[in-house]
PDB file of C-alpha atoms in Angstrom:
ATOM      1  CA  GLN A1054     103.853  80.419 127.967  1.00 90.00           C
ATOM      2  CA  VAL A1055     102.219  81.565 124.788  1.00 94.00           C
ATOM      3  CA  GLN A1056     101.849  79.767 121.493  1.00 96.00           C
ATOM      4  CA  LEU A1057     101.565  81.888 118.213  1.00 97.00           C
ATOM      5  CA  VAL A1058     100.123  80.992 114.898  1.00 97.00           C
ATOM      6  CA  GLU A1059     100.473  83.188 112.035  1.00 97.00           C
ATOM      7  CA  SER A1060      98.092  83.126 108.973  1.00 97.00           C
ATOM      8  CA  GLY A1061      97.333  85.350 105.798  1.00 98.00           C
ATOM      9  CA  GLY A1062     100.718  84.987 103.847  1.00 97.00           C
ATOM     10  CA  GLY A1063     100.612  84.508 100.241  1.00 97.00           C
ATOM     11  CA  SER A1064     101.589  85.597  96.617  1.00 98.00           C
ATOM     12  CA  VAL A1065     100.619  89.086  95.561  1.00 98.00           C
ATOM     13  CA  GLN A1066     101.763  91.391  92.820  1.00 98.00           C
ATOM     14  CA  ALA A1067     103.444  94.629  93.608  1.00 98.00           C
ATOM     15  CA  GLY A1068     100.938  97.256  94.784  1.00 98.00           C
ATOM     16  CA  GLY A1069      98.596  94.558  96.294  1.00 98.00           C
ATOM     17  CA  SER A1070      97.640  94.000  99.883  1.00 98.00           C
ATOM     18  CA  LEU A1071      97.852  91.439 102.354  1.00 98.00           C
ATOM     19  CA  ARG A1072      96.576  91.228 105.898  1.00 98.00           C
ATOM     20  CA  LEU A1073      98.397  88.977 108.381  1.00 98.00           C
ATOM     21  CA  SER A1074      97.208  87.515 111.560  1.00 98.00           C
ATOM     22  CA  CYS A1075      98.711  86.031 114.687  1.00 98.00           C
ATOM     23  CA  ALA A1076      96.583  83.967 117.157  1.00 97.00           C
ATOM     24  CA  ALA A1077      98.054  83.779 120.550  1.00 96.00           C
ATOM     25  CA  SER A1078      96.868  80.959 122.920  1.00 94.00           C
ATOM     26  CA  GLY A1079      97.969  79.635 126.434  1.00 92.00           C
ATOM     27  CA  ASP A1080      98.558  82.501 128.551  1.00 85.00           C
ATOM     28  CA  THR A1081      97.170  85.932 129.152  1.00 87.00           C
ATOM     29  CA  TYR A1082      97.642  88.025 126.116  1.00 89.00           C
ATOM     30  CA  SER A1083      97.950  91.416 127.913  1.00 88.00           C
ATOM     31  CA  SER A1084     100.918  90.169 129.585  1.00 90.00           C
ATOM     32  CA  TYR A1085     102.857  90.273 126.368  1.00 93.00           C
ATOM     33  CA  SER A1086     104.196  93.011 123.989  1.00 94.00           C
ATOM     34  CA  MET A1087     103.718  91.779 120.350  1.00 96.00           C
ATOM     35  CA  GLY A1088     105.591  92.488 117.269  1.00 97.00           C
ATOM     36  CA  TRP A1089     106.306  91.405 113.616  1.00 98.00           C
ATOM     37  CA  PHE A1090     109.515  90.453 112.121  1.00 98.00           C
ATOM     38  CA  ARG A1091     110.512  89.296 108.882  1.00 98.00           C
ATOM     39  CA  GLN A1092     113.515  87.291 107.352  1.00 98.00           C
ATOM     40  CA  ALA A1093     114.344  87.203 103.723  1.00 97.00           C
ATOM     41  CA  PRO A1094     116.591  84.557 102.209  1.00 93.00           C
ATOM     42  CA  GLY A1095     120.297  85.102 103.123  1.00 95.00           C
ATOM     43  CA  LYS A1096     119.451  88.046 105.430  1.00 97.00           C
ATOM     44  CA  GLU A1097     118.964  88.633 109.273  1.00 97.00           C
ATOM     45  CA  ARG A1098     115.602  88.779 110.759  1.00 97.00           C
ATOM     46  CA  GLU A1099     114.363  92.296 111.069  1.00 97.00           C
ATOM     47  CA  LEU A1100     111.845  94.267 112.878  1.00 97.00           C
ATOM     48  CA  VAL A1101     108.760  95.190 110.915  1.00 98.00           C
ATOM     49  CA  SER A1102     106.617  96.580 113.405  1.00 98.00           C
ATOM     50  CA  CYS A1103     105.914  96.373 117.275  1.00 97.00           C
ATOM     51  CA  PHE A1104     104.108  97.773 120.218  1.00 94.00           C
ATOM     52  CA  SER A1105     106.271  99.276 122.812  1.00 89.00           C
ATOM     53  CA  ARG A1106     105.165  98.883 126.608  1.00 86.00           C
ATOM     54  CA  VAL A1107     103.806 102.511 127.028  1.00 85.00           C
ATOM     55  CA  GLY A1108     105.220 104.369 124.246  1.00 73.00           C
ATOM     56  CA  PRO A1109     104.624 104.650 120.421  1.00 84.00           C
ATOM     57  CA  THR A1110     104.002 101.985 117.964  1.00 92.00           C
ATOM     58  CA  TYR A1111     107.286 101.337 115.883  1.00 95.00           C
ATOM     59  CA  TYR A1112     107.684 100.701 112.343  1.00 97.00           C
ATOM     60  CA  ALA A1113     110.677  99.991 110.102  1.00 97.00           C
ATOM     61  CA  ASP A1114     111.385 102.936 107.785  1.00 97.00           C
ATOM     62  CA  SER A1115     111.110 100.607 104.891  1.00 97.00           C
ATOM     63  CA  VAL A1116     107.140 100.090 105.697  1.00 98.00           C
ATOM     64  CA  LYS A1117     106.310 103.462 107.039  1.00 97.00           C
ATOM     65  CA  GLY A1118     103.106 104.515 105.664  1.00 97.00           C
ATOM     66  CA  ARG A1119     102.380 101.214 103.936  1.00 98.00           C
ATOM     67  CA  PHE A1120     101.990  98.927 106.752  1.00 98.00           C
ATOM     68  CA  THR A1121      99.632  99.044 109.877  1.00 98.00           C
ATOM     69  CA  ILE A1122     100.055  97.052 113.016  1.00 97.00           C
ATOM     70  CA  SER A1123      96.849  96.577 115.270  1.00 96.00           C
ATOM     71  CA  GLN A1124      95.677  93.996 117.938  1.00 95.00           C
ATOM     72  CA  ASP A1125      92.309  92.733 119.364  1.00 95.00           C
ATOM     73  CA  ASN A1126      92.993  92.055 122.899  1.00 92.00           C
ATOM     74  CA  ALA A1127      89.309  90.366 123.157  1.00 94.00           C
ATOM     75  CA  LYS A1128      90.463  88.021 120.254  1.00 95.00           C
ATOM     76  CA  ASN A1129      94.054  87.513 121.277  1.00 95.00           C
ATOM     77  CA  THR A1130      95.062  88.477 117.947  1.00 97.00           C
ATOM     78  CA  LEU A1131      97.667  90.549 116.471  1.00 97.00           C
ATOM     79  CA  TYR A1132      97.452  91.998 112.783  1.00 98.00           C
ATOM     80  CA  LEU A1133      99.445  93.388 110.112  1.00 98.00           C
ATOM     81  CA  GLN A1134      98.034  95.256 107.187  1.00 98.00           C
ATOM     82  CA  MET A1135     100.249  95.384 104.446  1.00 98.00           C
ATOM     83  CA  ASN A1136      99.431  97.884 101.551  1.00 98.00           C
ATOM     84  CA  SER A1137     101.301  98.832  98.405  1.00 98.00           C
ATOM     85  CA  LEU A1138     103.561  95.789  98.570  1.00 98.00           C
ATOM     86  CA  LYS A1139     106.903  95.698  97.046  1.00 98.00           C
ATOM     87  CA  PRO A1140     109.014  92.844  95.633  1.00 97.00           C
ATOM     88  CA  GLU A1141     111.651  93.832  98.543  1.00 97.00           C
ATOM     89  CA  ASP A1142     108.954  93.010 101.023  1.00 98.00           C
ATOM     90  CA  THR A1143     109.171  89.315  99.991  1.00 98.00           C
ATOM     91  CA  ALA A1144     110.185  87.152 103.162  1.00 98.00           C
ATOM     92  CA  MET A1145     108.859  85.068 105.888  1.00 98.00           C
ATOM     93  CA  TYR A1146     106.949  87.149 108.354  1.00 98.00           C
ATOM     94  CA  TYR A1147     106.885  86.071 112.214  1.00 98.00           C
ATOM     95  CA  CYS A1148     104.835  87.396 115.027  1.00 98.00           C
ATOM     96  CA  ALA A1149     106.606  87.415 118.523  1.00 98.00           C
ATOM     97  CA  ALA A1150     105.599  88.022 121.959  1.00 96.00           C
ATOM     98  CA  ALA A1151     107.934  89.452 124.874  1.00 95.00           C
ATOM     99  CA  VAL A1152     107.065  89.434 128.483  1.00 93.00           C
ATOM    100  CA  ARG A1153     105.631  92.909 129.149  1.00 91.00           C
ATOM    101  CA  LYS A1154     107.163  93.560 132.402  1.00 90.00           C
ATOM    102  CA  ARG A1155     110.618  92.603 131.195  1.00 90.00           C
ATOM    103  CA  MET A1156     110.532  95.086 128.292  1.00 89.00           C
ATOM    104  CA  PRO A1157     111.794  98.585 128.085  1.00 89.00           C
ATOM    105  CA  LEU A1158     109.122 101.336 128.357  1.00 87.00           C
ATOM    106  CA  TYR A1159     109.641 102.859 125.132  1.00 88.00           C
ATOM    107  CA  ASP A1160     111.311 100.479 122.811  1.00 89.00           C
ATOM    108  CA  CYS A1161     110.453  97.125 121.342  1.00 93.00           C
ATOM    109  CA  GLY A1162     112.596  96.692 118.403  1.00 92.00           C
ATOM    110  CA  SER A1163     115.122  94.308 119.299  1.00 92.00           C
ATOM    111  CA  LEU A1164     114.932  90.511 118.780  1.00 93.00           C
ATOM    112  CA  ILE A1165     116.668  89.750 122.137  1.00 93.00           C
ATOM    113  CA  TRP A1166     113.464  90.657 124.196  1.00 94.00           C
ATOM    114  CA  TYR A1167     111.065  88.352 122.422  1.00 96.00           C
ATOM    115  CA  ASN A1168     110.860  84.926 123.834  1.00 94.00           C
ATOM    116  CA  TYR A1169     108.138  83.354 121.903  1.00 97.00           C
ATOM    117  CA  TRP A1170     107.769  83.082 118.119  1.00 98.00           C
ATOM    118  CA  GLY A1171     105.302  81.766 115.625  1.00 97.00           C
ATOM    119  CA  GLN A1172     106.274  79.421 112.727  1.00 97.00           C
ATOM    120  CA  GLY A1173     106.003  82.203 110.136  1.00 97.00           C
ATOM    121  CA  THR A1174     104.062  82.899 107.098  1.00 98.00           C
ATOM    122  CA  GLN A1175     105.367  83.376 103.634  1.00 98.00           C
ATOM    123  CA  VAL A1176     104.765  86.736 101.819  1.00 98.00           C
ATOM    124  CA  THR A1177     105.977  86.723  98.158  1.00 98.00           C
ATOM    125  CA  VAL A1178     105.493  90.055  96.165  1.00 98.00           C
ATOM    126  CA  SER A1179     106.129  89.853  92.225  1.00 97.00           C
ATOM    127  CA  SER A1180     106.945  92.675  90.170  1.00 94.00           C
TER     128      SER A1180
END
């Protein structure tokens, strides 16, 4: 099993930036495919960005060009750089891990594949 702990959330004005981190522990990090999801009040949890098993990195259309996902395998840490933040980016942000060998090769966007979730970090963007 893997444990995930997010950090880096906060309150910013529109146009600002934040960098989220997700520290993984407890199991071999490379055994997992990682992603970021978010959930706004009254809405379903949705994909922000994820690494597919062998294919491209995916981004939600709403964050393309503004957010960048990255990871440091040596530090077992996943990141999400968020620039040009908008009020509609306000949500609880979660990192998630899926067992790589159970993932499709070229997709990563469905919540059903993710077995492990962090507790979330709140991002609030004011206009």
